[in-house]
PDB file of C-alpha atoms in Angstrom:
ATOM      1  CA  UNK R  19     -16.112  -2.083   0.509  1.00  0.00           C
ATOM      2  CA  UNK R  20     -15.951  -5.882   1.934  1.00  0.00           C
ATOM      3  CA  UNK R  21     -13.501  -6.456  -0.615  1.00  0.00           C
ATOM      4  CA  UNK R  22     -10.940  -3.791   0.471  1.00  0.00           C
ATOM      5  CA  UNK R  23     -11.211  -4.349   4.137  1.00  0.00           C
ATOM      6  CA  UNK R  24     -10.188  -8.297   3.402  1.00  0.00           C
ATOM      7  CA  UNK R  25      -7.838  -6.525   1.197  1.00  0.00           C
ATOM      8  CA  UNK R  26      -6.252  -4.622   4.197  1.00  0.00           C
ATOM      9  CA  UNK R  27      -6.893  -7.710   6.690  1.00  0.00           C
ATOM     10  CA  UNK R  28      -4.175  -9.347   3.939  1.00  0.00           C
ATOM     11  CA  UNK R  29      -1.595  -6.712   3.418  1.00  0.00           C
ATOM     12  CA  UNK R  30      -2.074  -5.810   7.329  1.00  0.00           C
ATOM     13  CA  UNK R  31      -0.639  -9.540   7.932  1.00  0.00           C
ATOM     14  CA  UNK R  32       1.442  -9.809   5.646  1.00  0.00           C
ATOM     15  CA  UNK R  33       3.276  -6.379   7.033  1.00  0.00           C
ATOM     16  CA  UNK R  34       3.890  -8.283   9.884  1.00  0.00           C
ATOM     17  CA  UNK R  35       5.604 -11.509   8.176  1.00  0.00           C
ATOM     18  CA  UNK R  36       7.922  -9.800   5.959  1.00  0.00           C
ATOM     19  CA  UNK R  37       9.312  -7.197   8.186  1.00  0.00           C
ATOM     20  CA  UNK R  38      10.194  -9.959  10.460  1.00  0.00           C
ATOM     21  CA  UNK R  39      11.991 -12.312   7.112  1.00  0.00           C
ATOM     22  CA  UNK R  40      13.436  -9.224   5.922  1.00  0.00           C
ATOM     23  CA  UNK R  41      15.356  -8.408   8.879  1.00  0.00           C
ATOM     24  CA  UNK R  42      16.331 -11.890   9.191  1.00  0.00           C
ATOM     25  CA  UNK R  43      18.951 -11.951   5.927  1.00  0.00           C
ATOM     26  CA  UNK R  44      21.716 -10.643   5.415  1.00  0.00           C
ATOM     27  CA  UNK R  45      22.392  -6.450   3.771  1.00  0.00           C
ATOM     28  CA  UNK R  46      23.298  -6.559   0.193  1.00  0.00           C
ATOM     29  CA  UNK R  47      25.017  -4.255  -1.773  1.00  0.00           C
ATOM     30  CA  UNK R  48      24.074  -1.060   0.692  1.00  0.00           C
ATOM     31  CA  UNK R  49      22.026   0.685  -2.273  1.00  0.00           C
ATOM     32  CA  UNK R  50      18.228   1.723  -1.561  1.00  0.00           C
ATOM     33  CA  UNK R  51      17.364  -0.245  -4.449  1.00  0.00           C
ATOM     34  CA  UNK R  52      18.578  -4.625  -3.750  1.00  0.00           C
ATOM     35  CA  UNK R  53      16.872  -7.170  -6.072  1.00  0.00           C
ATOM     36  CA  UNK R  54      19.133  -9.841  -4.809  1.00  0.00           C
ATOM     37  CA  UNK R  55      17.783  -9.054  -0.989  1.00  0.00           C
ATOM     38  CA  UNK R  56      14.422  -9.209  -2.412  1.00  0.00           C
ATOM     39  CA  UNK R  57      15.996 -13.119  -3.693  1.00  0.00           C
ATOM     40  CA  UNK R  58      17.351 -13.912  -0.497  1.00  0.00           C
ATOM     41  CA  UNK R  59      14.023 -12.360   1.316  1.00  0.00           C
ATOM     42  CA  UNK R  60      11.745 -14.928  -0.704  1.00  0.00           C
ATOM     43  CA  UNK R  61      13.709 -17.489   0.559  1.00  0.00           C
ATOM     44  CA  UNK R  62      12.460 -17.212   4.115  1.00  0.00           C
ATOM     45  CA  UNK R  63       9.203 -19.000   4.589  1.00  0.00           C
ATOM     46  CA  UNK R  64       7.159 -16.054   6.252  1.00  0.00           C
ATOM     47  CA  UNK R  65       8.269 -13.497   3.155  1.00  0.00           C
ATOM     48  CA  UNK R  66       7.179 -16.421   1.364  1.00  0.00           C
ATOM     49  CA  UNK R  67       3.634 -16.326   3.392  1.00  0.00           C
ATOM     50  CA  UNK R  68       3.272 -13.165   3.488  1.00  0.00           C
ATOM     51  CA  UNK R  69       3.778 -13.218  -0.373  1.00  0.00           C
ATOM     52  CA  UNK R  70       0.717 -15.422  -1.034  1.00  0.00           C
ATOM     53  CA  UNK R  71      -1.189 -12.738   1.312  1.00  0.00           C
ATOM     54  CA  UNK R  72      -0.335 -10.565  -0.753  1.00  0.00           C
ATOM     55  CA  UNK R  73      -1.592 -12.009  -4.073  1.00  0.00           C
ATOM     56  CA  UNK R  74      -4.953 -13.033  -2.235  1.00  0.00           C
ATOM     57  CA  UNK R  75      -5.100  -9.130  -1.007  1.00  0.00           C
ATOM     58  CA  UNK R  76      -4.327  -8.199  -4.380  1.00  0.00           C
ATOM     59  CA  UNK R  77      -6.839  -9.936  -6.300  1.00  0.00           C
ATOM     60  CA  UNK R  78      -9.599  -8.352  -3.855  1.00  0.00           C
ATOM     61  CA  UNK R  79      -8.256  -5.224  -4.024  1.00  0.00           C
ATOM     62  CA  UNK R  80      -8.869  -5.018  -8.100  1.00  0.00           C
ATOM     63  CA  UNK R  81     -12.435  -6.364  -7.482  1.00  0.00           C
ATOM     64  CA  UNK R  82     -12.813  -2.952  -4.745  1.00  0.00           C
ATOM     65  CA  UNK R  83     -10.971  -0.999  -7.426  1.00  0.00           C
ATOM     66  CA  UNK R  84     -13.508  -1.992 -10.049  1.00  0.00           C
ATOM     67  CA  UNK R  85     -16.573  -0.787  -7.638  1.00  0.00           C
ATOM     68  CA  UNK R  86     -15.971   2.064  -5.265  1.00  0.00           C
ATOM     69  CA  UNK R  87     -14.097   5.401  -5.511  1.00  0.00           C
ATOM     70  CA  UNK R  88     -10.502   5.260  -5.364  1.00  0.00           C
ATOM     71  CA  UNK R  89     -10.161   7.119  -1.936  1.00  0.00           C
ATOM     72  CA  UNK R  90     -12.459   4.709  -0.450  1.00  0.00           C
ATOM     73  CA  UNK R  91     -10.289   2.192  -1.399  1.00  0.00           C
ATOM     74  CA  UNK R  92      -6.948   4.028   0.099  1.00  0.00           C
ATOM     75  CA  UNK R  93      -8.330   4.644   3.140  1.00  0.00           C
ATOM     76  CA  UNK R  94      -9.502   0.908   3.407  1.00  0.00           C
ATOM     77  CA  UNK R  95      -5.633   0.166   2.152  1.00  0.00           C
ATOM     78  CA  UNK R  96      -4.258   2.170   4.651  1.00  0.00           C
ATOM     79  CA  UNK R  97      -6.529   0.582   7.398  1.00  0.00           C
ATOM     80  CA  UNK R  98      -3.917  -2.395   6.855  1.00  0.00           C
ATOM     81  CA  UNK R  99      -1.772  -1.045   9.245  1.00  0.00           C
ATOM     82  CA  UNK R 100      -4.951  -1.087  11.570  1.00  0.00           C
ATOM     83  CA  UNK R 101      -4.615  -5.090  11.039  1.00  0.00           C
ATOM     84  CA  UNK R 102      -0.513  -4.737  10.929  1.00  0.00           C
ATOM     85  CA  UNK R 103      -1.284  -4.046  14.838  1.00  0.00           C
ATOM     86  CA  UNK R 104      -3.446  -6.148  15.650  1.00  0.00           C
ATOM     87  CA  UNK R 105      -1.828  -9.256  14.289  1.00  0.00           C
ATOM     88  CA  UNK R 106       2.024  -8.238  15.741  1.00  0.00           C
ATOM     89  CA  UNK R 107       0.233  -7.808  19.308  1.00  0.00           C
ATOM     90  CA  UNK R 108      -0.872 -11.473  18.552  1.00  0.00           C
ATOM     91  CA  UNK R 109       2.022 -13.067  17.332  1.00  0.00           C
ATOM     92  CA  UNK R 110       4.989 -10.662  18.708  1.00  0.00           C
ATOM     93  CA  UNK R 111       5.809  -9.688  22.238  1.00  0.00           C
ATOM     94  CA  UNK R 112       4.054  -6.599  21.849  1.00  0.00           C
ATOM     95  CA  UNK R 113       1.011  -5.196  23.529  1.00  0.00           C
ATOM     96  CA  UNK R 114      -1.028  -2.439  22.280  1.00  0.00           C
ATOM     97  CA  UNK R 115      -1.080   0.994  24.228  1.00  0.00           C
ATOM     98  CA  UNK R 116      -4.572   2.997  24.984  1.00  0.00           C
ATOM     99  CA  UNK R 117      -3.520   5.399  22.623  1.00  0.00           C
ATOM    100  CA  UNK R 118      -3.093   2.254  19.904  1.00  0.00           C
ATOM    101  CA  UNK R 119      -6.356   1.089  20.471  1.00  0.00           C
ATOM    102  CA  UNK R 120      -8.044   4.197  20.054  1.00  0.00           C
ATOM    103  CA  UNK R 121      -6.066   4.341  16.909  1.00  0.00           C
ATOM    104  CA  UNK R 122      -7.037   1.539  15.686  1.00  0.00           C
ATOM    105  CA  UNK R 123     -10.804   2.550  16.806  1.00  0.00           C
ATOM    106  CA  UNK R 124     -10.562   5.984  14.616  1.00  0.00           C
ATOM    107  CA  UNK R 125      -9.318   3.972  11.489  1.00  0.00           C
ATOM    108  CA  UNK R 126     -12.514   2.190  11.981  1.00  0.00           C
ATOM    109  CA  UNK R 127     -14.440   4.737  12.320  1.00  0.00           C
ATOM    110  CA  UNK R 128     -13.370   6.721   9.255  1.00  0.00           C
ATOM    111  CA  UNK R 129     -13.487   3.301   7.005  1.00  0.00           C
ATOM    112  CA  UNK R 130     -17.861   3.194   8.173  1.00  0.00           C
ATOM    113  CA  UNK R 131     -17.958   7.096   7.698  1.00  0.00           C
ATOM    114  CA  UNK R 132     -16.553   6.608   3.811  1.00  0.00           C
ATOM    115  CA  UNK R 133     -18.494   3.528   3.646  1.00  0.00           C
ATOM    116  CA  UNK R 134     -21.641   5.825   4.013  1.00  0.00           C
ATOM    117  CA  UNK R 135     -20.400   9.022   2.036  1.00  0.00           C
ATOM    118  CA  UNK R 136     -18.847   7.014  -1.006  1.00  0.00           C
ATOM    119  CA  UNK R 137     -20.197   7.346  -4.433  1.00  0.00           C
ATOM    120  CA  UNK R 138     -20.371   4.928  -7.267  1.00  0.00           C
ATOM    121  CA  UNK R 139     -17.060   4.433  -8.958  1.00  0.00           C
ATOM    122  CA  UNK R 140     -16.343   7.487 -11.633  1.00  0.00           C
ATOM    123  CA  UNK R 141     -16.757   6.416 -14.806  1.00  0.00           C
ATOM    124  CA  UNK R 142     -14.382   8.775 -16.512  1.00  0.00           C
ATOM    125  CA  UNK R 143     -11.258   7.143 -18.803  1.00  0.00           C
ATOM    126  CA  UNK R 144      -9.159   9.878 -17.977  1.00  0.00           C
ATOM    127  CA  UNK R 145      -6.773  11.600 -20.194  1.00  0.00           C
ATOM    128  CA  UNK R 146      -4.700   9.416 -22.851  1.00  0.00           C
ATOM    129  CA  UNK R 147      -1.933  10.870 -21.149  1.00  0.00           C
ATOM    130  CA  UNK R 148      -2.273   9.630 -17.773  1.00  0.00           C
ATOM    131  CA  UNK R 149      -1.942   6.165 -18.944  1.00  0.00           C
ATOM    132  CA  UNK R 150       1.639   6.909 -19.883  1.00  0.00           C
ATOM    133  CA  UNK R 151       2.319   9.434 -17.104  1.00  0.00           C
ATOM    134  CA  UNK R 152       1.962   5.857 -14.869  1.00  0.00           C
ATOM    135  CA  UNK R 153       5.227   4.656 -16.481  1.00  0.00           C
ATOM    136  CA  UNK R 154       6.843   7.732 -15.818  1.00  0.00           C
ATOM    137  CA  UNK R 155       6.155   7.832 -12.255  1.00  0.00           C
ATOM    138  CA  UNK R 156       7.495   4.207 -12.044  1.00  0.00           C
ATOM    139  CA  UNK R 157      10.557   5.277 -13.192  1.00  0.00           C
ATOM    140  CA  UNK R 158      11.016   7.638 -10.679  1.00  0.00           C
ATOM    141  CA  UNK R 159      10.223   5.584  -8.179  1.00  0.00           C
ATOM    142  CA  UNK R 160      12.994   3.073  -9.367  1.00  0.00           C
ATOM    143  CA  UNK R 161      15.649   6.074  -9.368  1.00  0.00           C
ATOM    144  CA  UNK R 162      14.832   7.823  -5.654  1.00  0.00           C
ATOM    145  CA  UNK R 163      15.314   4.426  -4.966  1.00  0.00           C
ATOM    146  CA  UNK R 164      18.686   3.738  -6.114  1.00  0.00           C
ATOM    147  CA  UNK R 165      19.445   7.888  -4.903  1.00  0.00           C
ATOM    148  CA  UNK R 166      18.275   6.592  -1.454  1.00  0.00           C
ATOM    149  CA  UNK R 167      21.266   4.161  -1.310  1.00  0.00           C
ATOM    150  CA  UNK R 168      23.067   7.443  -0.689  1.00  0.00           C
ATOM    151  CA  UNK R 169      21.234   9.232   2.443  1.00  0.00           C
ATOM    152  CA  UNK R 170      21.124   8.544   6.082  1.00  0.00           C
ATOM    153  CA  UNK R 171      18.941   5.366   7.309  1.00  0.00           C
ATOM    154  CA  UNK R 172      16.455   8.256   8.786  1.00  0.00           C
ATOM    155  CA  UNK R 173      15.971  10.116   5.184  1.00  0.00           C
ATOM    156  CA  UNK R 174      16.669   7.245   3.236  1.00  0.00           C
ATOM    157  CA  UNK R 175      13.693   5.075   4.845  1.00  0.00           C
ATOM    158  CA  UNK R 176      11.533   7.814   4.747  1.00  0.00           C
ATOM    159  CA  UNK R 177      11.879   8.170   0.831  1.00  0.00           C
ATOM    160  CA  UNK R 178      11.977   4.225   0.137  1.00  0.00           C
ATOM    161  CA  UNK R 179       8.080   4.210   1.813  1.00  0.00           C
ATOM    162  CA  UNK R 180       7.107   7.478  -0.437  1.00  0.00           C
ATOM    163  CA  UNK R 181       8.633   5.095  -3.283  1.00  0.00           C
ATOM    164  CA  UNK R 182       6.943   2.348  -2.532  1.00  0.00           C
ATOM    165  CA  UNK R 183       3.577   3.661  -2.009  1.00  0.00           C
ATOM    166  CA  UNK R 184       3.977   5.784  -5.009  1.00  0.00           C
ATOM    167  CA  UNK R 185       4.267   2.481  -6.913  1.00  0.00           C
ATOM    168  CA  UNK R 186       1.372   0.899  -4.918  1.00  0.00           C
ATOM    169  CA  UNK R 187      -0.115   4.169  -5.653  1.00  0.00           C
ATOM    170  CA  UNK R 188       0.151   3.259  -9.849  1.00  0.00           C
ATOM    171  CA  UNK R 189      -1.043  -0.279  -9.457  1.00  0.00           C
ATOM    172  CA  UNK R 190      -4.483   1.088  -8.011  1.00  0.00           C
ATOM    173  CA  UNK R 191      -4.787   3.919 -10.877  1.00  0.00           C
ATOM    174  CA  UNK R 192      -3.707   1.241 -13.992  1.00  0.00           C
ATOM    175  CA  UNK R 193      -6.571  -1.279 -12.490  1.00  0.00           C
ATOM    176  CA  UNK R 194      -8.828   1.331 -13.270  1.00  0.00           C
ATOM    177  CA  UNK R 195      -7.672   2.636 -16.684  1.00  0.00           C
ATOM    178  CA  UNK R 196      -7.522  -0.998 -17.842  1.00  0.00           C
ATOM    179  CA  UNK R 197     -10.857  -0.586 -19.444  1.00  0.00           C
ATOM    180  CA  UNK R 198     -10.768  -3.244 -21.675  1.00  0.00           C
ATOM    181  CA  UNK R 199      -9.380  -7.046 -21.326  1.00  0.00           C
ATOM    182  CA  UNK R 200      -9.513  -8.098 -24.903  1.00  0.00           C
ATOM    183  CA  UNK R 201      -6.208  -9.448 -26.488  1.00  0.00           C
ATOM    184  CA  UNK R 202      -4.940  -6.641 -28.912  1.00  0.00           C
ATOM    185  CA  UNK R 203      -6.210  -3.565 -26.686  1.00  0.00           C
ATOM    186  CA  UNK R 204      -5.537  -4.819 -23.093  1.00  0.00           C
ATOM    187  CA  UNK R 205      -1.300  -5.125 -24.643  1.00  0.00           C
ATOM    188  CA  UNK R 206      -1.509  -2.091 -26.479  1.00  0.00           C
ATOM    189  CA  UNK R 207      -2.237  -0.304 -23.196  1.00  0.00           C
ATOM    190  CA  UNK R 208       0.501   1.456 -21.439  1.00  0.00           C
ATOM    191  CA  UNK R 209      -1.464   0.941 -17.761  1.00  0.00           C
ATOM    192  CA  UNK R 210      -1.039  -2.669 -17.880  1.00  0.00           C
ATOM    193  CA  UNK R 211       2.967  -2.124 -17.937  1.00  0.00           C
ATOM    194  CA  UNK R 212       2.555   0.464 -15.200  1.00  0.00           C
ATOM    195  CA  UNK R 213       0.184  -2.010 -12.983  1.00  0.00           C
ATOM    196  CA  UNK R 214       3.277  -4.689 -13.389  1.00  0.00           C
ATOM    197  CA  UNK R 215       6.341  -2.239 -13.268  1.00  0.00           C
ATOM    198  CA  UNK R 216       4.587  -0.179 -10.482  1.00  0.00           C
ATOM    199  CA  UNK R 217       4.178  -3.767  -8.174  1.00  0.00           C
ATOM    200  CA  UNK R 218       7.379  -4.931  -8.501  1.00  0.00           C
ATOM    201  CA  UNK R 219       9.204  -1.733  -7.824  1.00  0.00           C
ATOM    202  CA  UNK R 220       6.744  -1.061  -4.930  1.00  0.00           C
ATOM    203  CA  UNK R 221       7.918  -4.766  -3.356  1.00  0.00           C
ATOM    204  CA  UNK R 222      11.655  -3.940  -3.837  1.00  0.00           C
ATOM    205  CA  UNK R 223      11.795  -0.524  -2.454  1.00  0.00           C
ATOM    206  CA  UNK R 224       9.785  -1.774   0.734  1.00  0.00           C
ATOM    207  CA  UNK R 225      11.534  -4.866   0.822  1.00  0.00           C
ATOM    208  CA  UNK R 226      14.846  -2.279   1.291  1.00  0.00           C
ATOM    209  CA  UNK R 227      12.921  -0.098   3.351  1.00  0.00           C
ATOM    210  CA  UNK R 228      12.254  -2.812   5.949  1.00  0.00           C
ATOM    211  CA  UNK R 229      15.393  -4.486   6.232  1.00  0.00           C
ATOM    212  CA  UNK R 230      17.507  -1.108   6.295  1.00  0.00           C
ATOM    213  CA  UNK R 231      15.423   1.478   8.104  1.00  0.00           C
ATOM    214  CA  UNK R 232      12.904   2.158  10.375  1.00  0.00           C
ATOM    215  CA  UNK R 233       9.816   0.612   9.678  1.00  0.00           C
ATOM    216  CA  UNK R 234       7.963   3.190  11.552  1.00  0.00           C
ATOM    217  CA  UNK R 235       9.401   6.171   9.251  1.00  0.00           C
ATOM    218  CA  UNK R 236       8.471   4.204   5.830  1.00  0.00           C
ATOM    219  CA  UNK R 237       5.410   2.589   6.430  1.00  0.00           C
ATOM    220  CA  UNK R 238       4.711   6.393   7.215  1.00  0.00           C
ATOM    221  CA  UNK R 239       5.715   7.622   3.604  1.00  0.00           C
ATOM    222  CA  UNK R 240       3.809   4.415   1.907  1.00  0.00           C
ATOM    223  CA  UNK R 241       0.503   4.832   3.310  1.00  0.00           C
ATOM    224  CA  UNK R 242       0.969   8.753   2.917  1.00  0.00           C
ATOM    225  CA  UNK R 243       2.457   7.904  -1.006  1.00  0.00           C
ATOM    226  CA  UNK R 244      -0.303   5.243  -1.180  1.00  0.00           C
ATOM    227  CA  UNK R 245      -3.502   6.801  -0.040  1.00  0.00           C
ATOM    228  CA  UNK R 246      -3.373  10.793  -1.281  1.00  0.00           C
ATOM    229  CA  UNK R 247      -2.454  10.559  -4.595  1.00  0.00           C
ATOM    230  CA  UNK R 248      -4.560   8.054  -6.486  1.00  0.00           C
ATOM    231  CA  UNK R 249      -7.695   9.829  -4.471  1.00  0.00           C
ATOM    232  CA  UNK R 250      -6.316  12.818  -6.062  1.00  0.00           C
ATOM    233  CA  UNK R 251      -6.658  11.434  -9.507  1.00  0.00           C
ATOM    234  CA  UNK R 252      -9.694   9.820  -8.847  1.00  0.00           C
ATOM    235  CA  UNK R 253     -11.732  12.623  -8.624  1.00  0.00           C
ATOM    236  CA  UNK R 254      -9.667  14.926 -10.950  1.00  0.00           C
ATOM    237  CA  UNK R 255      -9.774  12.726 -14.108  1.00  0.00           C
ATOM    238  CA  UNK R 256     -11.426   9.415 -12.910  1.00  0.00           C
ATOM    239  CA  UNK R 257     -14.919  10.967 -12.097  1.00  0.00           C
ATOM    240  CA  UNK R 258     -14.914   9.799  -8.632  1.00  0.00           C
ATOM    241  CA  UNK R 259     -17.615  11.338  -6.113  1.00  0.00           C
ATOM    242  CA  UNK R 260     -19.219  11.237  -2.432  1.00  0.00           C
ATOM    243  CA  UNK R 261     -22.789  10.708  -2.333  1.00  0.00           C
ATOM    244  CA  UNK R 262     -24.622  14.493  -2.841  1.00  0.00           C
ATOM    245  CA  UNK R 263     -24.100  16.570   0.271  1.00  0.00           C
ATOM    246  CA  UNK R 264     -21.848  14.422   2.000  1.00  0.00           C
ATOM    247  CA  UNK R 265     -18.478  15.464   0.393  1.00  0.00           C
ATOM    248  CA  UNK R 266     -17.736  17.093   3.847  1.00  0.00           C
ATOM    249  CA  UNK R 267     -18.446  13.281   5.735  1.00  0.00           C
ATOM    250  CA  UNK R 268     -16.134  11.594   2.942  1.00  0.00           C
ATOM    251  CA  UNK R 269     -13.190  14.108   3.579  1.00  0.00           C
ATOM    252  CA  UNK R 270     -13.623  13.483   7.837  1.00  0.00           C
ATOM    253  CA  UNK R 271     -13.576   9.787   7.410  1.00  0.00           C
ATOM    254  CA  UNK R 272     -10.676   9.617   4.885  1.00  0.00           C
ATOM    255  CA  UNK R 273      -8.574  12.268   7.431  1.00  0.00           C
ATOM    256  CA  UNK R 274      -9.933  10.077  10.086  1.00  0.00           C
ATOM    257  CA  UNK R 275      -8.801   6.447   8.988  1.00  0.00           C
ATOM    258  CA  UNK R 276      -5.061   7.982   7.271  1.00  0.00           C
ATOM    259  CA  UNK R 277      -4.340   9.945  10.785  1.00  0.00           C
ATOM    260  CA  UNK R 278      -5.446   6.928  12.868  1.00  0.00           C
ATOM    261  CA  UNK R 279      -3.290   4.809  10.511  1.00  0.00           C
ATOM    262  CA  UNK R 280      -0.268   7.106  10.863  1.00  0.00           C
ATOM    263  CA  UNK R 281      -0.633   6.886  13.959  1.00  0.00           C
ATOM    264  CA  UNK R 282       0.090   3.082  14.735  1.00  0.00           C
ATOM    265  CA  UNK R 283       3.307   3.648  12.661  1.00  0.00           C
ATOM    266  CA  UNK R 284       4.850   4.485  15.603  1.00  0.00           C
ATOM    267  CA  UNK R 285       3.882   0.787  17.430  1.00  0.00           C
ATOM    268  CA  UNK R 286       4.458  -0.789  13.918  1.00  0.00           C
ATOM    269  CA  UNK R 287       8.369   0.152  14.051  1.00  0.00           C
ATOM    270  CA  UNK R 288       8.565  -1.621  17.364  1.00  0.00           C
ATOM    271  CA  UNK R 289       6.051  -4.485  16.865  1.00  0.00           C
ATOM    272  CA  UNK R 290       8.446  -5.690  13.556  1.00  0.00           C
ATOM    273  CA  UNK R 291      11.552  -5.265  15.877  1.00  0.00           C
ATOM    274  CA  UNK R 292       9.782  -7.893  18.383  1.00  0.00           C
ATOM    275  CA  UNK R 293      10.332 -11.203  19.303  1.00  0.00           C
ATOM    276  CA  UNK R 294       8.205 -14.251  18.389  1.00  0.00           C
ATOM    277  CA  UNK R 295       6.257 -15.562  21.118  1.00  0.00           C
ATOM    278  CA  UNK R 296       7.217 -19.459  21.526  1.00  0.00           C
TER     279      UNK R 296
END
């Protein structure tokens, strides 16, 4: 659990840096899908930062993947936006309403109340099929993401955060169905294309989602995209379970911690939208 709350501490931050560098360059071809704005983005030294963040918050999240329940994880993910706060009050002109705080205080509070209902990790492999269902859902994710090009910046933000959580959302299942890292079997496994497809199409379609919509609306639809559905697999297929008796605690912390997080999307539009303090 220490390891996904640094987790969220570094995708919380690095929330922060990028929505600022991606509203800094210039719109590119007007589609919900850019790679050359995700080019241009990385060319601005707090993308860049927040990049690195990123690959630290990754690395920590696979070692919290590999040891608690998938929804423990999520919630802890989705805690990041906890952080996202916290930070932009800090380095924005932004201050944090009573409501914000106590916000931040329920996403907290949910994270200990998982923290005390979790299980061990399931120890299921899940069906042979799931592995490959992962690179389906990745390519859905990459064509609501060029449809989204289409729609209103309302709508079309909205659906570029479902896309991108849906392909944060993969990246959590594959590190768990990657059961074995030995040469021949680790390539011949169809999660470890969906862990690397799944990233990269996750980091475009926010990358779009912040520079052409609200950030409010699609951090929204990632941590919804993000958080329910690999807890949903996790103790489907994956074997995942609360501690005897206490399914009832794990299902109030993880509404607790996703409703408090949901709720500081609304000060995460206008923290982003800021200005730096000198």
């Amino acid at each position: 659990m220490v390891c996904a709350l640094a987790s969220a501490c570094c995708f919380g931050t690095a929330s922060v840096l990028q929505a600022i560098a991606a509203r800094a360059v210039e719109t590119g071809s007007g589609s919900g899908v850019d790679p050359v704005l995700l080019v241009r983005a990385l060319r601005q030294w707090r993308y860049a930062a927040g990049l690195s963040l990123d690959g630290l918050g990754f690395l920590l999240q696979i070692i919290a993947l590999r040891s608690i329940p998938l929804y423990a994880v999520g919630a802890s993910l989705a805690a990041s936006l906890a952080v996202t706060a916290v930070i932009a009050a800090w380095l924005l002109d932004a201050r944090l309403a009573i409501a914000e705080w106590a916000a931040v205080a329920t996403v907290c509070a949910g994270l200990a109340i998982i923290a005390l209902a979790s299980g061990p990790e399931g120890n299921r492999a899940g069906p042979a099929a799931l592995r490959w269902s992962l690179l389906g859902a990745v390519l859905v994710v990459l064509l609501v993401g060029a449809l989204a090009g289409r729609l209103p910046d309302g709508p079309r933000a909205l659906l570029l955060g479902l896309g991108a959580g849906t392909g944060f959302g993969v990246v959590e299942v594959a590190v768990r169905l990657i059961d074995s890292l030995t040469v021949p079997r680790v390539f011949g496994n169809p999660a470890l294309y969906a862990l690397l497809l799944g990233g990269a199409a996750g980091f475009l379609l926010l990358t779009s989602a912040l520079q052409r919509g609200s950030v409010t609306v699609a951090t929204a639809g990632m941590v919804l995209a993000e958080t329910a559905g690999p807890a949903m697999i996790g103790i489907i297929w994956l074997g995942d379970r609360p501690r005897e008796g206490l399914q009832w605690l794990a299902v109030t912390g993880f509404v607790a911690a996703v409703t408090g997080a949901l709720i500081l999307t609304r000060f995460g539009g206008a923290a982003t939208e800021g200005t730096r303090r000198p």
